[in-house]
Short mmCIF file of C-alpha atoms in Angstrom, two decimals:
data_model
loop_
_atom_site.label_atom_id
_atom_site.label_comp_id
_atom_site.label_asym_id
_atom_site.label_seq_id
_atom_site.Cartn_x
_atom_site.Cartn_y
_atom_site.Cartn_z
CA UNK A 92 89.68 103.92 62.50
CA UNK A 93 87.01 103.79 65.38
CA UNK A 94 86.00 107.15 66.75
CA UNK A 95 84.15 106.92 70.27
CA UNK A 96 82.46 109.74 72.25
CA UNK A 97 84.18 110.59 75.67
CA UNK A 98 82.92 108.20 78.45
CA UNK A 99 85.56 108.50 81.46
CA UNK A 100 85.17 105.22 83.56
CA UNK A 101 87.89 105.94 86.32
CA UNK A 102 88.84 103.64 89.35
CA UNK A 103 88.89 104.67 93.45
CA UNK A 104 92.14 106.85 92.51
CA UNK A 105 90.68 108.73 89.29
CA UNK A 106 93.17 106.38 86.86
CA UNK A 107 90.44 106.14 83.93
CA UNK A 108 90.30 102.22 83.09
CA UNK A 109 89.68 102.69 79.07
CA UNK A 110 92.41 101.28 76.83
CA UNK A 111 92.96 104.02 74.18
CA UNK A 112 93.28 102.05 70.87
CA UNK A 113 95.06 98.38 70.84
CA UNK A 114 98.49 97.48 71.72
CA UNK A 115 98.91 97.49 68.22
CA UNK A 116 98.17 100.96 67.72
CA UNK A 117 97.82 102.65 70.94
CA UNK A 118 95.71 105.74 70.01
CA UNK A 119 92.53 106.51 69.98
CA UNK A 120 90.53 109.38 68.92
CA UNK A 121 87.38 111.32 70.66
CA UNK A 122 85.07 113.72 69.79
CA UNK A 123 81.88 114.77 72.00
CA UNK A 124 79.93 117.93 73.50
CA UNK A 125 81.66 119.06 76.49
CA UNK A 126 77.92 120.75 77.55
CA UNK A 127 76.85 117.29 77.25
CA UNK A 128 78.97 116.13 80.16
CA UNK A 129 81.84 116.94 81.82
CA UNK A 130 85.37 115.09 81.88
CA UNK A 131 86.17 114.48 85.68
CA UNK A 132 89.34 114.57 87.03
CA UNK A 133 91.18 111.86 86.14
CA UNK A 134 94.33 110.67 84.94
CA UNK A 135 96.02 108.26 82.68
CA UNK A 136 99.60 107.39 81.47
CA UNK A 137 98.88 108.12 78.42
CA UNK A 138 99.39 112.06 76.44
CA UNK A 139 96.93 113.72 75.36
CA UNK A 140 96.34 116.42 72.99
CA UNK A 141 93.19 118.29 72.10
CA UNK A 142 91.94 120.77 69.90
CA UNK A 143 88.79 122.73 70.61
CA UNK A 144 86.70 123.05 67.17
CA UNK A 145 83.80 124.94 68.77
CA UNK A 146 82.96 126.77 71.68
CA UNK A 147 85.05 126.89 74.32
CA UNK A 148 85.93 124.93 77.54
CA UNK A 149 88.11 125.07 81.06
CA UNK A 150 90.45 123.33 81.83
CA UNK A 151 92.36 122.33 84.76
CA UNK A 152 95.57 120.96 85.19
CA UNK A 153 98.38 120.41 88.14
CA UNK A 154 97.88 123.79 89.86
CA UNK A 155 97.18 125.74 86.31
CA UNK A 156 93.48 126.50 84.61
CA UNK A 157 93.16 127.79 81.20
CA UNK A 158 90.07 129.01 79.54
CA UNK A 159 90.16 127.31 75.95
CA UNK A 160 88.57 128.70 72.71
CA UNK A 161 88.06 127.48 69.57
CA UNK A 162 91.27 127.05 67.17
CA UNK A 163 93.28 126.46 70.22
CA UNK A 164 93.86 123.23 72.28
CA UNK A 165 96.18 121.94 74.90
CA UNK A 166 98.71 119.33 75.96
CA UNK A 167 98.48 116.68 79.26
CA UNK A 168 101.54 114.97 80.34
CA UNK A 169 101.42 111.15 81.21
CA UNK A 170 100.05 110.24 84.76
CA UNK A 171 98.58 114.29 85.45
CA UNK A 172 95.28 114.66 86.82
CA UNK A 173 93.26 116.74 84.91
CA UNK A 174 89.68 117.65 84.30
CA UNK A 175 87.32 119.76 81.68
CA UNK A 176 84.36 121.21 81.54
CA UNK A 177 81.99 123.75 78.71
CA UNK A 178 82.59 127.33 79.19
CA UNK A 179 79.46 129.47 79.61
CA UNK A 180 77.53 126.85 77.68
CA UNK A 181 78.96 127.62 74.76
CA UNK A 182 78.86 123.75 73.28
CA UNK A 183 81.90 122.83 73.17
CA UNK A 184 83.22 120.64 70.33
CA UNK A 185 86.25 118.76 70.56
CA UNK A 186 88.79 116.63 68.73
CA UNK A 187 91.03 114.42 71.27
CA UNK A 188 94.04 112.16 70.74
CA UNK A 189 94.93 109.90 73.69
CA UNK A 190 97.96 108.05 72.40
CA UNK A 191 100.83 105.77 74.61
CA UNK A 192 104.16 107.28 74.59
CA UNK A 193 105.74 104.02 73.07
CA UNK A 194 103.32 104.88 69.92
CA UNK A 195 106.30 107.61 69.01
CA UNK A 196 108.97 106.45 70.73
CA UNK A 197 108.83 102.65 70.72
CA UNK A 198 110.27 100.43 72.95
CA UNK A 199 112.04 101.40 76.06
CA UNK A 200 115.71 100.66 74.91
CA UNK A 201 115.74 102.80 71.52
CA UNK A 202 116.80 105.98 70.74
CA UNK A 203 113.56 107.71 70.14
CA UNK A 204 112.32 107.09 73.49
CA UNK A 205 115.31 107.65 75.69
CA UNK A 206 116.16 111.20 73.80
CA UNK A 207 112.84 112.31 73.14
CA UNK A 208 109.79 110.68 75.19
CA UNK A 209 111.51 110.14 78.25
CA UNK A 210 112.71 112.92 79.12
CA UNK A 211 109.67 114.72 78.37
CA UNK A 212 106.81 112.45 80.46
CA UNK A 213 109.90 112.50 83.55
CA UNK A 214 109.78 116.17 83.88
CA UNK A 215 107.70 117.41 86.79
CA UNK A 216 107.46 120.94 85.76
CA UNK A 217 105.60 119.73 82.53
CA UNK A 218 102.19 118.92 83.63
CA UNK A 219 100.20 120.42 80.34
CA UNK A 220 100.55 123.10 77.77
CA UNK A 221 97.73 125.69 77.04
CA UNK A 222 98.65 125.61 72.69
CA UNK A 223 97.66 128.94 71.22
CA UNK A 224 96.97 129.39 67.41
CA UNK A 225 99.10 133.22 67.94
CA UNK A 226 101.99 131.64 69.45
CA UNK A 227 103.94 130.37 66.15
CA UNK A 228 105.73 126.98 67.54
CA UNK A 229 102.37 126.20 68.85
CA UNK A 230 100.38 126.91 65.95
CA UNK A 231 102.98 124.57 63.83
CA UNK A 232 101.85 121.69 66.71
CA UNK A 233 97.94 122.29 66.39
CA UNK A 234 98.42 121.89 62.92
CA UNK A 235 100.31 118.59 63.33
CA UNK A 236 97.15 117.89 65.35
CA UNK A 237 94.75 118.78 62.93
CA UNK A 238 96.41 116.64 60.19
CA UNK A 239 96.92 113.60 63.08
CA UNK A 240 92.82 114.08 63.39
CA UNK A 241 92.19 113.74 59.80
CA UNK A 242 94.49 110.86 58.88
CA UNK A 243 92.61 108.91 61.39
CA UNK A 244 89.11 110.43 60.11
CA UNK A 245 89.89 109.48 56.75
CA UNK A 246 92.33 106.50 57.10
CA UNK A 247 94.41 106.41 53.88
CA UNK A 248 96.62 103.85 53.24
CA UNK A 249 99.50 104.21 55.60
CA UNK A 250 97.57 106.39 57.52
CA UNK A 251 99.14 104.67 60.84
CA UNK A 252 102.42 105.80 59.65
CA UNK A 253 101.32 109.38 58.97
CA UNK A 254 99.81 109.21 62.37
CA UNK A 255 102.87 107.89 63.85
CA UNK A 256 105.01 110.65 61.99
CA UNK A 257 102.65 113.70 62.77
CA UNK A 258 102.71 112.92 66.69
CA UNK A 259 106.77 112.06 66.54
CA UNK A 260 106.83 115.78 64.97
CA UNK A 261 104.48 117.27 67.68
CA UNK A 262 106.31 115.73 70.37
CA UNK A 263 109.71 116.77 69.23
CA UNK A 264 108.06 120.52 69.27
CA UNK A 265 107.09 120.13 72.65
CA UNK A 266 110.12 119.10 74.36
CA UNK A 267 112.33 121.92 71.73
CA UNK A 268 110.08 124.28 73.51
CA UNK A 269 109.99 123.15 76.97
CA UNK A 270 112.73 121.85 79.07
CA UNK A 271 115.92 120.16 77.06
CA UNK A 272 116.62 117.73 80.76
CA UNK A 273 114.64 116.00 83.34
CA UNK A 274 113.43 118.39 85.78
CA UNK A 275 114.85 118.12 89.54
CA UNK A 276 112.39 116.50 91.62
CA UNK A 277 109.86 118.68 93.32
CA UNK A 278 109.52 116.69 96.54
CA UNK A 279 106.17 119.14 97.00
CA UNK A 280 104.90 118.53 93.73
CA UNK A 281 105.50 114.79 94.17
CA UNK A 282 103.50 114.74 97.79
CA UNK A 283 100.51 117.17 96.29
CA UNK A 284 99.95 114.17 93.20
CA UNK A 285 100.18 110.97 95.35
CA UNK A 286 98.12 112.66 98.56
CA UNK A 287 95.27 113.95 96.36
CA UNK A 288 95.35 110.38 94.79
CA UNK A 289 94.87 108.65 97.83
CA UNK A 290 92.37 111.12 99.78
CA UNK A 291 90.07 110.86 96.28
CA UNK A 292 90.58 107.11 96.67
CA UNK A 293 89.36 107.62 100.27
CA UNK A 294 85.76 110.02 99.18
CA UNK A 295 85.32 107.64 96.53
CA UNK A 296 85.02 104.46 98.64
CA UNK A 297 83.46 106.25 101.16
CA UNK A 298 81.10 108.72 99.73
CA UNK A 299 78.19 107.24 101.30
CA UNK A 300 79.24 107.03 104.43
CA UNK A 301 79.40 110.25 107.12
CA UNK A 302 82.45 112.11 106.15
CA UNK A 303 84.39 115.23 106.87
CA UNK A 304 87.69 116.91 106.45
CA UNK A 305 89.84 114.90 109.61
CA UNK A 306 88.86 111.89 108.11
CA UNK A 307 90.13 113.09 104.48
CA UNK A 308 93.11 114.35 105.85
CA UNK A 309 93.81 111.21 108.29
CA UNK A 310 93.47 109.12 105.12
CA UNK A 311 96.90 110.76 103.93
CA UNK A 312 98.61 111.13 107.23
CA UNK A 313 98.37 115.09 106.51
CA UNK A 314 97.10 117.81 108.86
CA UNK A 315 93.82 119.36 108.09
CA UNK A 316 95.54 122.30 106.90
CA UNK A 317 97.83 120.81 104.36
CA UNK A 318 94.32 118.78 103.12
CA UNK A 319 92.64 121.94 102.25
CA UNK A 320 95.99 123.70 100.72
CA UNK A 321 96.34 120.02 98.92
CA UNK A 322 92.81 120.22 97.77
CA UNK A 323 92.87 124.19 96.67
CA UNK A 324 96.77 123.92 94.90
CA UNK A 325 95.34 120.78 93.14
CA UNK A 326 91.79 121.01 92.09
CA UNK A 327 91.07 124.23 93.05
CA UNK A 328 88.11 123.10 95.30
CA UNK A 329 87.47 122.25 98.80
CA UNK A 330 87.39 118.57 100.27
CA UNK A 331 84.00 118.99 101.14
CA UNK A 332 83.40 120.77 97.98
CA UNK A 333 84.49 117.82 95.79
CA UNK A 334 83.14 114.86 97.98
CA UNK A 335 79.55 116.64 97.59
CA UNK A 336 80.68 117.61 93.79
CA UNK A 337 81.32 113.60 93.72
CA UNK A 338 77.99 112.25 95.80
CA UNK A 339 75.93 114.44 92.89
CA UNK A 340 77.72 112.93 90.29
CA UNK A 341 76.82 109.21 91.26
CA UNK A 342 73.23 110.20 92.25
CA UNK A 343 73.07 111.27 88.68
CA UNK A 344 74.46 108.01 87.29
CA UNK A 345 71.89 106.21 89.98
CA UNK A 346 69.09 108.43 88.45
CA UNK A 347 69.65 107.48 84.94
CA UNK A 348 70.59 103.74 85.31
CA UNK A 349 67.71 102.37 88.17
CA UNK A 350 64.46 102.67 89.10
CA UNK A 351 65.30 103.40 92.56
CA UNK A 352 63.46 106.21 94.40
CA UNK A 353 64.92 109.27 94.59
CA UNK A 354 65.16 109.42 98.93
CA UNK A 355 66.94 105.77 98.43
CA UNK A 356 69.35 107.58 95.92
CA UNK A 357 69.97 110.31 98.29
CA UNK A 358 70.60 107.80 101.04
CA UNK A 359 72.76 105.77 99.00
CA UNK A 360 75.05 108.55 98.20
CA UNK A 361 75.56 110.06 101.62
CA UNK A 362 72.68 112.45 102.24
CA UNK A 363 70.59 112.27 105.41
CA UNK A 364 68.44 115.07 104.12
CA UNK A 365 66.21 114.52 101.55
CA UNK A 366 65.50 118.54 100.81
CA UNK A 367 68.99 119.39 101.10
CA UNK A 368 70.01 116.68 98.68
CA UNK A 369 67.43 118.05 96.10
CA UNK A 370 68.62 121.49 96.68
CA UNK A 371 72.18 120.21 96.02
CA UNK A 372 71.35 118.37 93.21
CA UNK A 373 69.11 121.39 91.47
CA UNK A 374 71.89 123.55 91.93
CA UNK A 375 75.15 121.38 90.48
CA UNK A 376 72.86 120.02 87.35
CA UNK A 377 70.54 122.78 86.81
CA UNK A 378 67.53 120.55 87.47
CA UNK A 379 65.52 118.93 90.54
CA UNK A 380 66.22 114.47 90.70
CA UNK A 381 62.52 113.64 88.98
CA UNK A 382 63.13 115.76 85.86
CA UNK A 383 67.06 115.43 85.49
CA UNK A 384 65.75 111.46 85.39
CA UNK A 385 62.61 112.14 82.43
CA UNK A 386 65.19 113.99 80.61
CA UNK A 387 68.08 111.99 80.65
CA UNK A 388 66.08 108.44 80.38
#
């Protein structure tokens, strides 16, 4: 089986566009240096599980962050935005699994899926799991991890059913352990997740462009108010935080993948100011635009 190092290509909404594996054998299998680079929010409809083997790393989902160690590792629901990032830069190591729920429970008519997977990827109160080695249940499903992670490292024969029965095992732990029944809608919860979606939609296509808070919060038919508490619940940020969070991150990409000049990059990415975009920059990446670009190139 292919391993790949995390690259999160994500549309105008944060849904990352990478199939995980083939609709064959919808899994795939990740291992990188968080220290490296970051995992942005994004989302997917796909679960994830991951188990820190080094270091450790934040991260941040729903309204919830968890500061991860090594030996431990955590759980994302289908279709949550999430994010993660290197703790203290402590080089993180990790082993993910992004797998499609129909890879344990099939198709949508049979048994598995309608006891077991749906129930769990319908329930709004279970956005992720923080898994910790002391907690015994949990424990028993990083081990089912770790064994998932090695049958795909190693590919025996039959490994794909191995894989298939490890993750059918985890699962079943999860939902023993969480909520038995579909969760009552949370009509908040359910505004927060589409109205961040569509006011990240709205910095992304228009991060280069003058922007501010009313025009964040107009893109979602939402008060200013409820924008910021939307933003802070969320992602634990500011609007204004993220969209210059956001410009950074794309005058890094520009930096590493052009030869254009670095007051064109600034321009390009929504900063009048050529100083104050190199102050920005120096303090999100730890370096000023000329020598992030000679080291990264």
């Amino acid at each position: 089986m292919s391993f790949s190092l995390c690259n999160c290509i994500v549309d105008d909404t944060q849904k990352e566009l990478a199939q995980h594996g083939t609709p064959f054998f919808p899994i795939a299998c990740y291992h990188d240096d968080w220290s490296k680079e970051s995992v942005p929010w994004h989302w997917h409809e796909e679960l994830e599980a991951v188990i820190v083997s080094e270091g450790s790393c934040i991260v941040a989902f729903g309204n919830q962050k968890y500061e991860i160690h090594a030996g431990d590792g955590f759980f994302i629901n289908s279709e949550i935005l999430h994010g993660c990032w290197d703790h203290n830069q402590s080089s993180c190591r990790f082993h993910s699994m992004v797998f499609h729920p129909n890879l344990v429970g099939g198709n949508l008519e049979s048994v598995f899926y309608q006891n077991y997977i749906f129930p769990l990827i319908k329930d709004l109160s279970l956005e992720g799991i923080y898994l910790k080695s002391e907690v015994p249940w949990q424990k028993e499903a990083l081990d089912l991890l770790e064994q998932t992670w090695n049958s795909c490292v190693h590919t025996p024969f039959g490994y794909e059913v191995k894989v298939r029965n490890y993750l059918s095992d985890f699962m079943l732990l999860i939902q023993q352990n969480t909520s038995n029944s579909v969760a009552s809608p949370n009509t908040r919860s359910l505004h927060n997740r589409q109205r961040i979606k569509i006011m990240l939609q709205y910095i992304h296509s228009h991060y280069s462009d003058p922007i501010n808070i009313g025009l964040i919060a107009r893109s979602a038919s939402i008060s200013e108010s409820e924008c910021l508490r939307c933003f802070r619940k969320t992602i634990d940020m500011t609007p204004i935080q993220y969209v210059r969070q956001y410009r950074i991150e794309q005058a890094a990409k520009l930096l590493t993948t052009t030869e254009y000049s670095v007051s064109t990059i600034a321009e390009q990415c929504g900063f009048s100011d050529l100083s104050y975009f190199t102050k920005t920059f120096r303090e999100l990446t730890g370096l000023p635009p000329l020598q992030y670009r000679m080291k990264e190139c």
